[in-house]
PDB file of C-alpha atoms in Angstrom:
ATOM      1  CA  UNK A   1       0.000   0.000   0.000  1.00  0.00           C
ATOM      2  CA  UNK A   2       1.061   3.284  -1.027  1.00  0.00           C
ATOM      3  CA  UNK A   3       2.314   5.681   2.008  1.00  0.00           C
ATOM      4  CA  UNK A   4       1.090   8.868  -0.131  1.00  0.00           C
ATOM      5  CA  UNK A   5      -2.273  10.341  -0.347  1.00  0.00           C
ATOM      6  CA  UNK A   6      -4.374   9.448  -3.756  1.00  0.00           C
ATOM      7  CA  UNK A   7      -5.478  11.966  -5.616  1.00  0.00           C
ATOM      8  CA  UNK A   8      -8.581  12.438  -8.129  1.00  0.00           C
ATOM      9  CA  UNK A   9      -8.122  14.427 -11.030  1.00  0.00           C
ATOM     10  CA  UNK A  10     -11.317  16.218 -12.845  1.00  0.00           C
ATOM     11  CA  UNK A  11     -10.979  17.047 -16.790  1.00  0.00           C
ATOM     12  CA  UNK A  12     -13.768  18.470 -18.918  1.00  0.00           C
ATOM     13  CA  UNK A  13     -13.082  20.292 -22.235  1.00  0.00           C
ATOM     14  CA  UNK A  14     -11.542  23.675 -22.223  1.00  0.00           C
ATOM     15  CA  UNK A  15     -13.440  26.144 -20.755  1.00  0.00           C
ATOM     16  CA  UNK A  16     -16.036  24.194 -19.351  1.00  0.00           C
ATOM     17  CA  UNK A  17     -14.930  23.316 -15.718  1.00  0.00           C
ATOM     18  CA  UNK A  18     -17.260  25.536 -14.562  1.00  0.00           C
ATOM     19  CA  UNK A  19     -18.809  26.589 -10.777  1.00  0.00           C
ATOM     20  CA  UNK A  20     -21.774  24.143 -12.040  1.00  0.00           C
ATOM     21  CA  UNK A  21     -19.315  21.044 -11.995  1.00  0.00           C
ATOM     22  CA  UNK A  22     -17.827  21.977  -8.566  1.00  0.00           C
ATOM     23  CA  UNK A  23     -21.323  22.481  -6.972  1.00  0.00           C
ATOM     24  CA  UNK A  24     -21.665  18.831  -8.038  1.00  0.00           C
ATOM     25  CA  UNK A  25     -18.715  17.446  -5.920  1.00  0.00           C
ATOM     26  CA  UNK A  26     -17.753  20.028  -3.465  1.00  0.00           C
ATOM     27  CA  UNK A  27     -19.491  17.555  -0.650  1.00  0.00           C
ATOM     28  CA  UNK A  28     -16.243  15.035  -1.940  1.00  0.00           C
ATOM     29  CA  UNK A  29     -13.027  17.893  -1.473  1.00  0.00           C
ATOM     30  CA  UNK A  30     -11.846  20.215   0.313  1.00  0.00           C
ATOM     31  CA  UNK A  31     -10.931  23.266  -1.664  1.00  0.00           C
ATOM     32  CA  UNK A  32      -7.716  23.800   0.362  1.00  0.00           C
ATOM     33  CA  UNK A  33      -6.714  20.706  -0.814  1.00  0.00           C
ATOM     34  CA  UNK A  34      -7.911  21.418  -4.688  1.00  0.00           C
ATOM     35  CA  UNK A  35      -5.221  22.790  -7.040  1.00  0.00           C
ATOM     36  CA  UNK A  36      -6.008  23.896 -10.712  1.00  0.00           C
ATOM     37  CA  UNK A  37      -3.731  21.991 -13.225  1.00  0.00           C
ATOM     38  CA  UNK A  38      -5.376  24.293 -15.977  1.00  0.00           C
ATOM     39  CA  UNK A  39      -8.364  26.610 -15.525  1.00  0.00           C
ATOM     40  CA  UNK A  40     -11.464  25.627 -15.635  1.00  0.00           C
ATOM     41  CA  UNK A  41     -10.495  22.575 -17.345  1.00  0.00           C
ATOM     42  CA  UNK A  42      -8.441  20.547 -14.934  1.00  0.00           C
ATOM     43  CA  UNK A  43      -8.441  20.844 -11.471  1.00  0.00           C
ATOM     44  CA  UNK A  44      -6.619  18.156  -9.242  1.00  0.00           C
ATOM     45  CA  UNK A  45      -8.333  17.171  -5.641  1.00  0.00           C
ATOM     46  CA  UNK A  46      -6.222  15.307  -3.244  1.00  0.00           C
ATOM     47  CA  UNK A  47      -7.623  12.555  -0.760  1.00  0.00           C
ATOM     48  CA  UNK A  48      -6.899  12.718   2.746  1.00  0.00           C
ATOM     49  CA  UNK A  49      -6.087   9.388   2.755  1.00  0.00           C
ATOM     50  CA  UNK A  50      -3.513   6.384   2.417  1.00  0.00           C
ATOM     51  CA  UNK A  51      -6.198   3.909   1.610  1.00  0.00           C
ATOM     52  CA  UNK A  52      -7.145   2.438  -1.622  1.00  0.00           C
ATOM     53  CA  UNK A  53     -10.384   1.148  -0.743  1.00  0.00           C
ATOM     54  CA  UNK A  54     -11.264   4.566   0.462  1.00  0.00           C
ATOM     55  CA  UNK A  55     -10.316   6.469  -2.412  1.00  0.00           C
ATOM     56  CA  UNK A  56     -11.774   4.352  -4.368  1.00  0.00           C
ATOM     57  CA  UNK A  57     -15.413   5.017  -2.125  1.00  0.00           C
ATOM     58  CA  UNK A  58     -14.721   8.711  -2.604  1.00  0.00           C
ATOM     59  CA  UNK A  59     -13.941   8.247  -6.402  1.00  0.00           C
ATOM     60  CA  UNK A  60     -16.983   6.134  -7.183  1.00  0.00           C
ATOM     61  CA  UNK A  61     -19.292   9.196  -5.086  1.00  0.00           C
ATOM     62  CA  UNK A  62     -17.741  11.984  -7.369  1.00  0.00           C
ATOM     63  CA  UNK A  63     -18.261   9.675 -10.393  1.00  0.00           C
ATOM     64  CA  UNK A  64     -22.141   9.624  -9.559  1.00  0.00           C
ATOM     65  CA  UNK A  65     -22.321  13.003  -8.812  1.00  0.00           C
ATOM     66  CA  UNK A  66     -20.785  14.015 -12.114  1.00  0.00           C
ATOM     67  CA  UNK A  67     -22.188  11.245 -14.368  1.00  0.00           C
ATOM     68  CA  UNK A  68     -24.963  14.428 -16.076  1.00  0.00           C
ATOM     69  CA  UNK A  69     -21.838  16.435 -16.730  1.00  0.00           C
ATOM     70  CA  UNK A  70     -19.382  15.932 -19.747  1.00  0.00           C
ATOM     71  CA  UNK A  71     -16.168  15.432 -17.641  1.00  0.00           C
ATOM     72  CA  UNK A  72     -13.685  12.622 -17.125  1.00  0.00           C
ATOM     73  CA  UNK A  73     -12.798  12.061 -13.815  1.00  0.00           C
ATOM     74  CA  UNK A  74      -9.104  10.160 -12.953  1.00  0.00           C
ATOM     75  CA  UNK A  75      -7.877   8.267  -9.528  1.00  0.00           C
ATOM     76  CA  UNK A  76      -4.205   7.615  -9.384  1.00  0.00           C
ATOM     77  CA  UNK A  77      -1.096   7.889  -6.384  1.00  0.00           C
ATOM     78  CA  UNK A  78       0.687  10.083  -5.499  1.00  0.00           C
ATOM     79  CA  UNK A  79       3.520   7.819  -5.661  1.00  0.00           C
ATOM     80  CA  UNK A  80       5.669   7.740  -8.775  1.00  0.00           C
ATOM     81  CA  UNK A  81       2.479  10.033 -10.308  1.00  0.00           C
ATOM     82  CA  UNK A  82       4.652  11.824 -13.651  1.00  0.00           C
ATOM     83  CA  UNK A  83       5.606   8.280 -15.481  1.00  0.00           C
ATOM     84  CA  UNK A  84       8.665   7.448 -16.972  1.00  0.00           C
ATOM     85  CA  UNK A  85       8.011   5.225 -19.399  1.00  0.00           C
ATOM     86  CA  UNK A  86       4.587   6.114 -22.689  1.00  0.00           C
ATOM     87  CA  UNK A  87       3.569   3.353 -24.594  1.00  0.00           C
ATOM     88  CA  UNK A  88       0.812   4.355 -26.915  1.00  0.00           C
ATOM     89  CA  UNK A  89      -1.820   2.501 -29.143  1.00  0.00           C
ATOM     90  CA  UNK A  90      -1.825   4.116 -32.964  1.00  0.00           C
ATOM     91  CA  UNK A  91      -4.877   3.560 -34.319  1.00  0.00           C
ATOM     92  CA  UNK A  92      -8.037   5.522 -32.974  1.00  0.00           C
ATOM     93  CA  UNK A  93      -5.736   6.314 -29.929  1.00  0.00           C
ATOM     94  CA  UNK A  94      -3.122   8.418 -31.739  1.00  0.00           C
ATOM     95  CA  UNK A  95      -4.572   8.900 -34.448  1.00  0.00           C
ATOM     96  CA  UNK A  96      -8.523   9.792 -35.038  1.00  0.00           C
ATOM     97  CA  UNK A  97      -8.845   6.748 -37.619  1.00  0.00           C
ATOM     98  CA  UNK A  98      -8.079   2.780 -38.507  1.00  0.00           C
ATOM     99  CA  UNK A  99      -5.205   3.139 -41.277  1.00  0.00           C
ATOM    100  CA  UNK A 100      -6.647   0.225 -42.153  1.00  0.00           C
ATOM    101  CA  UNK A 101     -10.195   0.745 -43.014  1.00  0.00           C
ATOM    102  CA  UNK A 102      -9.533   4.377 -44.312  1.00  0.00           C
ATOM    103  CA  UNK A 103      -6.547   2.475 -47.063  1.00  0.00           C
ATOM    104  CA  UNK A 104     -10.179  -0.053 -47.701  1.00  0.00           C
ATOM    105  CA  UNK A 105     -12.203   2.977 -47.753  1.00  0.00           C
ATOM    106  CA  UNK A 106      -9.676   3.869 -51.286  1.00  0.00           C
ATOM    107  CA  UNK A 107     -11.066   1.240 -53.085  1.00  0.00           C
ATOM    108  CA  UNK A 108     -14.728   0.923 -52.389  1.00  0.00           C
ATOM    109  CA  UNK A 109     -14.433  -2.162 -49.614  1.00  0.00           C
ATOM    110  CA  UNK A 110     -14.361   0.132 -46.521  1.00  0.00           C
ATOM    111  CA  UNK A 111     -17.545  -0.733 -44.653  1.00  0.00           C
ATOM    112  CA  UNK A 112     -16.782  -4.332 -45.175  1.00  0.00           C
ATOM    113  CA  UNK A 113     -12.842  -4.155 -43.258  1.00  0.00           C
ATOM    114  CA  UNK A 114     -14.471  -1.550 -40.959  1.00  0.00           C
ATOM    115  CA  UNK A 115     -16.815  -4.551 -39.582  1.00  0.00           C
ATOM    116  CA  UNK A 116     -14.475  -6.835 -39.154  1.00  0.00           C
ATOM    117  CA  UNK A 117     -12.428  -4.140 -37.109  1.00  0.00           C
ATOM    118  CA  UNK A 118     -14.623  -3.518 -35.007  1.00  0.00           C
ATOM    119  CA  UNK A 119     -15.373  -7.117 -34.343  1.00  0.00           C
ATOM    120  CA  UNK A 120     -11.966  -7.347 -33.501  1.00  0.00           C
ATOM    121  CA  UNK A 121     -11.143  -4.309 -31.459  1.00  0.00           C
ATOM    122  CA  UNK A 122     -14.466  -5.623 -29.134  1.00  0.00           C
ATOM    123  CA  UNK A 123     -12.461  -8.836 -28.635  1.00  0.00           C
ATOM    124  CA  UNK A 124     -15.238 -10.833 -30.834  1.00  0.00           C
ATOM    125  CA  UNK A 125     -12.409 -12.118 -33.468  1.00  0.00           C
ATOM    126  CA  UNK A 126      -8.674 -13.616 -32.278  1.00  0.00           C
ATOM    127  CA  UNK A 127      -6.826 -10.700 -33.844  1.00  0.00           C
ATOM    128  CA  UNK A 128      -4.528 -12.357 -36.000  1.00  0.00           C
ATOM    129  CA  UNK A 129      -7.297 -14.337 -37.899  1.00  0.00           C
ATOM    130  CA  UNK A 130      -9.502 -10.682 -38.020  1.00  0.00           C
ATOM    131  CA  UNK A 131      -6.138  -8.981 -39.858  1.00  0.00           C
ATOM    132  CA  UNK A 132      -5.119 -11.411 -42.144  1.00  0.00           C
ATOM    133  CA  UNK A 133      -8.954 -11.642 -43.503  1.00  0.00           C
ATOM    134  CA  UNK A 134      -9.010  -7.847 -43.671  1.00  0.00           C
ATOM    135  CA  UNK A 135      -5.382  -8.190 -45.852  1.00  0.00           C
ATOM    136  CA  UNK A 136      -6.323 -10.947 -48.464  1.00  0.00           C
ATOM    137  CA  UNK A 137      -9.666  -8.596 -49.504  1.00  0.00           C
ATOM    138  CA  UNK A 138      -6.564  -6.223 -50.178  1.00  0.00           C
ATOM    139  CA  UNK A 139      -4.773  -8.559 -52.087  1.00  0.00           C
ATOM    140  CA  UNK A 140      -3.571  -6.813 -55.379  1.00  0.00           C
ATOM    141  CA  UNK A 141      -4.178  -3.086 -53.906  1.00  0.00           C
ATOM    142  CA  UNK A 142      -1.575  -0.678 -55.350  1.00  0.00           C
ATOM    143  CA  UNK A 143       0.907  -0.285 -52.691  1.00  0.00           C
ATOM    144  CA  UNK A 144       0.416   3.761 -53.992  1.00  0.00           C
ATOM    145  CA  UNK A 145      -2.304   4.126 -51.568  1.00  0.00           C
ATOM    146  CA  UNK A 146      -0.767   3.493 -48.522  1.00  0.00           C
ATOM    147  CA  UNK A 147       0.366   7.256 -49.177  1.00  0.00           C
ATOM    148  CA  UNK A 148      -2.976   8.251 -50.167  1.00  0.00           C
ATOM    149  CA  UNK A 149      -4.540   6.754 -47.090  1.00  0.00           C
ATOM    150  CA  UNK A 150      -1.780   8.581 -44.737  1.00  0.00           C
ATOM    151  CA  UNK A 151      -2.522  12.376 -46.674  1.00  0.00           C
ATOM    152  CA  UNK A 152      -5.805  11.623 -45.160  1.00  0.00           C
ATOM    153  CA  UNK A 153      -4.726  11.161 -41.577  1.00  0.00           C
ATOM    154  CA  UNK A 154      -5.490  12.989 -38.558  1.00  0.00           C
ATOM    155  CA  UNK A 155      -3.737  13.307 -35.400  1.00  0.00           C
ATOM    156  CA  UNK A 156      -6.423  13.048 -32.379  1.00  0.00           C
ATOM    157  CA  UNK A 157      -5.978  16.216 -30.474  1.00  0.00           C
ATOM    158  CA  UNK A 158      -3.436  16.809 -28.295  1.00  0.00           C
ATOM    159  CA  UNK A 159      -1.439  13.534 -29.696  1.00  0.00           C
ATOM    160  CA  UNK A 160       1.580  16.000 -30.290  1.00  0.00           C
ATOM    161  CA  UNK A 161       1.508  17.746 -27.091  1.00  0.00           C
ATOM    162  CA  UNK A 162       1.023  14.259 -24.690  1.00  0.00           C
ATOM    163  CA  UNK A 163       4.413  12.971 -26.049  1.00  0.00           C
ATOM    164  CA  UNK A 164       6.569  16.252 -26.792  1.00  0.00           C
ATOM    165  CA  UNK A 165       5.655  17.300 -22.543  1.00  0.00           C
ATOM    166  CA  UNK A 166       6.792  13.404 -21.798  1.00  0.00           C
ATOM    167  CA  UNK A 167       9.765  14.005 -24.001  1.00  0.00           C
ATOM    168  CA  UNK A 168      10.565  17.205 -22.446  1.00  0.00           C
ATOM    169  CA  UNK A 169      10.604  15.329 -18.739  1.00  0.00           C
ATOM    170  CA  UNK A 170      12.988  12.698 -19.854  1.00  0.00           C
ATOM    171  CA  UNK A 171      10.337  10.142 -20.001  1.00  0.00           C
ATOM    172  CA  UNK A 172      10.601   7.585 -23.383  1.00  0.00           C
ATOM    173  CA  UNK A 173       8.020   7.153 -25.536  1.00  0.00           C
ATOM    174  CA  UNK A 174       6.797   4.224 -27.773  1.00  0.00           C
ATOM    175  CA  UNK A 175       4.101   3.871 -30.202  1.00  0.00           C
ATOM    176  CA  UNK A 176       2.960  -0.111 -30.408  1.00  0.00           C
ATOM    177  CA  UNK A 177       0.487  -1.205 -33.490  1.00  0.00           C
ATOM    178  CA  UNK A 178      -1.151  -3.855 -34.686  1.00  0.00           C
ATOM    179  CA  UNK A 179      -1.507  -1.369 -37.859  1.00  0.00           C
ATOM    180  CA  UNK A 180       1.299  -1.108 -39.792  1.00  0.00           C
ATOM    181  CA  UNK A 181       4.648   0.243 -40.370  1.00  0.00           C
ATOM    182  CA  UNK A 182       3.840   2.134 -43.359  1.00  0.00           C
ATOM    183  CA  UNK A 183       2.071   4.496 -40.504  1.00  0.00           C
ATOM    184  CA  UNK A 184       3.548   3.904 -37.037  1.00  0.00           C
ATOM    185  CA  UNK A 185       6.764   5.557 -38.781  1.00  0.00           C
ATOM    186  CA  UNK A 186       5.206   8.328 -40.196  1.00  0.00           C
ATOM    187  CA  UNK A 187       3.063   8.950 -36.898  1.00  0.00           C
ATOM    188  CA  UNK A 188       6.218   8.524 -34.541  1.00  0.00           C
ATOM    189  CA  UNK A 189       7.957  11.050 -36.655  1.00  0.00           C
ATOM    190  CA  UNK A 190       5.675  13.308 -36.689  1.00  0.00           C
ATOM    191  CA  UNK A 191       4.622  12.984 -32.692  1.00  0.00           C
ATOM    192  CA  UNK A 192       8.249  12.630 -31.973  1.00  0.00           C
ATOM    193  CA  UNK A 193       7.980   8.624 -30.506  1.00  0.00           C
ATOM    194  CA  UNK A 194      11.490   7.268 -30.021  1.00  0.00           C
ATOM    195  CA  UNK A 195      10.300   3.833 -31.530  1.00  0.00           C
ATOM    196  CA  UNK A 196       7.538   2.138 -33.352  1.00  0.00           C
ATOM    197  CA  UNK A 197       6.768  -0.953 -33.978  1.00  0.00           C
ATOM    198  CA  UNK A 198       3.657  -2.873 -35.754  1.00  0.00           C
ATOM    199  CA  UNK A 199       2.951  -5.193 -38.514  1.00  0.00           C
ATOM    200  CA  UNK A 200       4.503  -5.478 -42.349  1.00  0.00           C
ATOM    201  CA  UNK A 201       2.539  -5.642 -44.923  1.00  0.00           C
ATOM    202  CA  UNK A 202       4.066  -8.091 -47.831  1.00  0.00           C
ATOM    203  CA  UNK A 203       4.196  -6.366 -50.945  1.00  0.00           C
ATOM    204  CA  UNK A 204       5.181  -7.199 -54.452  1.00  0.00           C
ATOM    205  CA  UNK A 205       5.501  -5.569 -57.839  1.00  0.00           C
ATOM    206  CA  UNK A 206       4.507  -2.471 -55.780  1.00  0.00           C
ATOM    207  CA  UNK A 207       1.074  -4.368 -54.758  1.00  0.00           C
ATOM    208  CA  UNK A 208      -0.587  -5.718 -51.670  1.00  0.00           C
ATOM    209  CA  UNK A 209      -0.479  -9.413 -52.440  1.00  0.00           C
ATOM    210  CA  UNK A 210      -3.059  -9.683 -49.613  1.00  0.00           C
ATOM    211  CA  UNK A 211      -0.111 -11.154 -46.797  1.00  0.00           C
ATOM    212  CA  UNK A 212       1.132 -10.060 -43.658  1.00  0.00           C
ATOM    213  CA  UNK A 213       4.863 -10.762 -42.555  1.00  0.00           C
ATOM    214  CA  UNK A 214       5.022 -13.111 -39.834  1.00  0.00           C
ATOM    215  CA  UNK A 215       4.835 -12.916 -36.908  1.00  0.00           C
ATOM    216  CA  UNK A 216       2.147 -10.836 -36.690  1.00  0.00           C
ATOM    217  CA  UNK A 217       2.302  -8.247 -33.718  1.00  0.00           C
ATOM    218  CA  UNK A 218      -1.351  -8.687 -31.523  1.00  0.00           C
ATOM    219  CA  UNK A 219      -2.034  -8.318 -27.560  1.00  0.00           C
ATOM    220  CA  UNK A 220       0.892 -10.428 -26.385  1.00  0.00           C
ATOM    221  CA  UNK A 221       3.448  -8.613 -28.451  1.00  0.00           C
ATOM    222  CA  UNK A 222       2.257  -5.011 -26.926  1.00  0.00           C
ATOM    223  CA  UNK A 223       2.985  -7.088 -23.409  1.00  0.00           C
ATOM    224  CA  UNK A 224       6.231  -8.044 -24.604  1.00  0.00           C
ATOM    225  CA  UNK A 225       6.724  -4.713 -25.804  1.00  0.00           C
ATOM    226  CA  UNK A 226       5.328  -2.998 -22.495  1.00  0.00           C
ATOM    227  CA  UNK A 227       8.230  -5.563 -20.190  1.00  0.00           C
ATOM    228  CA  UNK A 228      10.490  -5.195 -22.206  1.00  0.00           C
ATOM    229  CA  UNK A 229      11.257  -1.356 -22.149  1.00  0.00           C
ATOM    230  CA  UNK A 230      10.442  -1.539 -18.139  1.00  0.00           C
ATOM    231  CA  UNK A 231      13.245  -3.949 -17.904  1.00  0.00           C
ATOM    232  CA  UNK A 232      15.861  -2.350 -19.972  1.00  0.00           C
ATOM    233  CA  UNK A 233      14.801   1.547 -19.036  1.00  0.00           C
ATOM    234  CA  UNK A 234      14.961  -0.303 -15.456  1.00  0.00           C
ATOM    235  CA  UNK A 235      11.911   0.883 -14.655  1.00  0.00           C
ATOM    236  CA  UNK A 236       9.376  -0.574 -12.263  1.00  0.00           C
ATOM    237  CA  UNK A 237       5.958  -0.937 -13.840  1.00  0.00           C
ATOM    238  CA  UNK A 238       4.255   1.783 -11.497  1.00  0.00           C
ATOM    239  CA  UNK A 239       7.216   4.396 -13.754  1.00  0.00           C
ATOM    240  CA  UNK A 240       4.870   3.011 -16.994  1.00  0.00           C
ATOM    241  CA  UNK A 241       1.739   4.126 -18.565  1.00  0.00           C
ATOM    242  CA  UNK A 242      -0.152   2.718 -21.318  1.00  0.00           C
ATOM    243  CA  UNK A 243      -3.148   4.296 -23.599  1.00  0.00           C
ATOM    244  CA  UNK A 244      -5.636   2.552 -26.095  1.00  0.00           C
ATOM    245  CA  UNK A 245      -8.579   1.716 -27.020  1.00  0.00           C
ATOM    246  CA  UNK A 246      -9.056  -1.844 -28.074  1.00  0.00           C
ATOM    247  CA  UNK A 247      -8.707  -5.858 -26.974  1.00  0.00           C
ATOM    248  CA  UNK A 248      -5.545  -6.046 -28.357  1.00  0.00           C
ATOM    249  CA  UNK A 249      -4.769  -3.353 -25.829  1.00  0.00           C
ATOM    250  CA  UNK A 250      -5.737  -4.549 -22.522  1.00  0.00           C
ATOM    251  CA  UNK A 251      -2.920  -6.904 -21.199  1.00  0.00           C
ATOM    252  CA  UNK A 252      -0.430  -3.528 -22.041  1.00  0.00           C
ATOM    253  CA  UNK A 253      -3.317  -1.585 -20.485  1.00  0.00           C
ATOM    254  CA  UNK A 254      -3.885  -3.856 -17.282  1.00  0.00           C
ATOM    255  CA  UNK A 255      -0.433  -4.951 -16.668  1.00  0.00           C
ATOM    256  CA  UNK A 256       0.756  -0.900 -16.905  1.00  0.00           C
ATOM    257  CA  UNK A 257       1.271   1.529 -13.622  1.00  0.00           C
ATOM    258  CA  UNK A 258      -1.279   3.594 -14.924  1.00  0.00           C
ATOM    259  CA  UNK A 259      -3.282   2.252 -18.019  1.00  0.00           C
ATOM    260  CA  UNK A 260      -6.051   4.794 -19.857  1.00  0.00           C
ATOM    261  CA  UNK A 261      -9.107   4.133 -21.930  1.00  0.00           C
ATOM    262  CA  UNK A 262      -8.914   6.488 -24.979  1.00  0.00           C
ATOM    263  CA  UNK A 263     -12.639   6.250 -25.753  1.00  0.00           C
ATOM    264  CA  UNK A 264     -12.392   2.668 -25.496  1.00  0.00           C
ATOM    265  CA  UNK A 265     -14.571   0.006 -26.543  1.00  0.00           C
ATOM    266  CA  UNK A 266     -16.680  -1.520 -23.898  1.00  0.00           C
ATOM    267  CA  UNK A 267     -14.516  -4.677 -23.036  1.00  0.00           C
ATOM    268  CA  UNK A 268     -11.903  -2.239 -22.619  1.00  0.00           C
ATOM    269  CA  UNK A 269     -14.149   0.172 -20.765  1.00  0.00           C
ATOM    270  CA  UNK A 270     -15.243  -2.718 -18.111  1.00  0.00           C
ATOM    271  CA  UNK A 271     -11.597  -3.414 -16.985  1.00  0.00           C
ATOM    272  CA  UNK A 272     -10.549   0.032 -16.551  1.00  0.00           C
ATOM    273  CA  UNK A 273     -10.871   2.806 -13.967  1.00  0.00           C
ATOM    274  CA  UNK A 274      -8.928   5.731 -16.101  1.00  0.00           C
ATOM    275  CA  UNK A 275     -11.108   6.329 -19.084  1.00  0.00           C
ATOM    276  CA  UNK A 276     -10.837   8.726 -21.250  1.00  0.00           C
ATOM    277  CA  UNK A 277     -14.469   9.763 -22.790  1.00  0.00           C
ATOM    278  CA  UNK A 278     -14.901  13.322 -23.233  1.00  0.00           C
ATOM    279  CA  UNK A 279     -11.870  15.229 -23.573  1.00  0.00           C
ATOM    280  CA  UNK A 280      -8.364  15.048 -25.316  1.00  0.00           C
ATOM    281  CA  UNK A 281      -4.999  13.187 -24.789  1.00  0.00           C
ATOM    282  CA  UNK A 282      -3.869  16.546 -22.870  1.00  0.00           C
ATOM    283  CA  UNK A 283      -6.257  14.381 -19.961  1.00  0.00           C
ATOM    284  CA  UNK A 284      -2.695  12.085 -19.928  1.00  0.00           C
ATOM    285  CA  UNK A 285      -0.940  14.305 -19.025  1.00  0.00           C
ATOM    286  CA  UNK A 286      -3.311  16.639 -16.115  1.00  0.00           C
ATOM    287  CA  UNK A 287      -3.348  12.705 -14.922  1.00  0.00           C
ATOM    288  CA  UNK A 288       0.160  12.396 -14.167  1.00  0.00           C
ATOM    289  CA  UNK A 289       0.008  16.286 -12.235  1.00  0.00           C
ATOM    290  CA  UNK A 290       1.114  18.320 -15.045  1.00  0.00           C
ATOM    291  CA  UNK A 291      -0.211  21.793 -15.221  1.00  0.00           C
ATOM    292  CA  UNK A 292      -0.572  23.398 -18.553  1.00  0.00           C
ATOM    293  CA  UNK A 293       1.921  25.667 -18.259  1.00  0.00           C
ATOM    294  CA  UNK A 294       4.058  22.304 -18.564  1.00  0.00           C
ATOM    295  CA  UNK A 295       2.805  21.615 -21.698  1.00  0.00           C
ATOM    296  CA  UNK A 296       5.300  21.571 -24.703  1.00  0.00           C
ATOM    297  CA  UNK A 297       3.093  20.909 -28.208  1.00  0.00           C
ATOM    298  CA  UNK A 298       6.436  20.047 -29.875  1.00  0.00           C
ATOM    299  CA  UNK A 299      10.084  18.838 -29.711  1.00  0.00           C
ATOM    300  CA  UNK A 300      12.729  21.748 -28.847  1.00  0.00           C
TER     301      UNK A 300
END
């Protein structure tokens, strides 16, 4: 048990942190104990107390009390709060789309991959089977539109600023797919990730020929991924946090310090306490105790 208070952090979108939301759970803090990580948009409440069971009595109370307002609401440690260690989800985590159904989306089969995702990302399909079907109905694709696919990718907000503040604070950062390389490398250079990794697609004569090159990278290689860098940063897990969204993300998201739902899907939702639902990735960072005036949006 940790020998440091908890603390419960409270993050609507800018702005709207308003005298309505702390009516609502005012009964749950003290305001001498209440520090603003960002004006009324992230305010940070800490528990007079050592014990998780009580925090988490306190944190369930101020979730019922807010559940009319559009706010996400956080419970974390004091102890070894700023993390050390980012390992990030790409797709709809990262980035506001699946590079994979947005490439199907170029040539007319998009709805069909895009069901088959999300059977996938719900933990309906075994991943591996779910991406190599979505590859062979690519077979013969003209490898030409993996750069058409990434012109037409978006960055989910504050993507840039969550890993260039980490950055800044000496923690490392890695982005871990079961997308593909094509992207992660393009999104870690332009987030500023010191490494990627995710699947490779197999392509010849400049086309799909509808294969991924083994192995494939699913849950257990984000795991992998997730002890590996703890062990050679040597870190201890608390130092880690991990973000997503999907099934393929929840033994990186369970087995984490701190692991957050970014608008997760409801078999991620179930497992998790951190969820993020209404707000941006900055909500990673007010988690950890950063105040905005922290905040870096890029590499120096």
């Amino acid at each position: 048990m940790s020998y440091l208070p908890y603390v419960i952090t409270v993050v609507a979108p800018p702005s709207l942190l308003n005298q309505k939301v702390l009516d609502l759970i005012e009964p749950y803090y003290s305001l001498q104990d209440a520090q603003w990580l960002s004006q009324q948009e992230a305010i940070d409440i800490e528990l007079p107390t050592t014990d998780l069971n009580d925090a988490k009595s306190i944190f369930k109370k101020m979730q019922t009390a807010l559940r009319s307002q559009k706010v996400d609401i956080f419970l974390t440690p004091m102890l070894s709060r700023k993390k050390k260690l980012l390992i990030a989800d790409m797709d709809s985590t990262i980035v506001q789309s699946e590079t994979l159904d947005d490439l199907a989306a170029e040539v007319g089969i998009g709805e069909q991959i895009a069901a088959i995702t999300k059977r996938a990302m719900n933990g309906e399909l075994i991943f591996a089977d779910a991406l190599n079907e979505r590859i062979a109905l690519l077979k013969n694709v003209s490898a030409d539109l993996l750069e058409k696919t990434w012109q037409h990718t978006k960055l989910n907000d504050g993507a840039q600023t969550l890993v260039a503040t980490m950055r800044k604070h000496h923690a490392y950062t890695a982005l871990i797919s079961g997308g593909f390389t094509f992207f992660t490398q393009k999104v870690a250079d332009k987030c500023g990730f010191h490494e990627n990794h995710a699947n490779q697609l197999s392509i010849q004569d400049n086309k799909l020929d509808g294969t991924v090159i083994l192995p494939i990278l699913g849950k257990e290689a984000k795991l992998f991924h997730l002890n590996r860098l703890t062990q050679t940063l040597n870190l201890t897990k608390n130092e880690s946090m991990t973000i997503g969204d999907g099934a393929n993300d929840l033994p990186m998201l369970t087995h984490a310090g701190l692991g957050i739902g970014y608008y997760p899907k409801p078999i991620v939702a179930e497992q998790l306490s951190n969820i993020i639902q209404y707000t941006s990735l900055r909500s990673a960072l007010f988690i950890q105790g950063y105040k905005e005036s922290e905040f870096v949006d890029e590499l120096g």
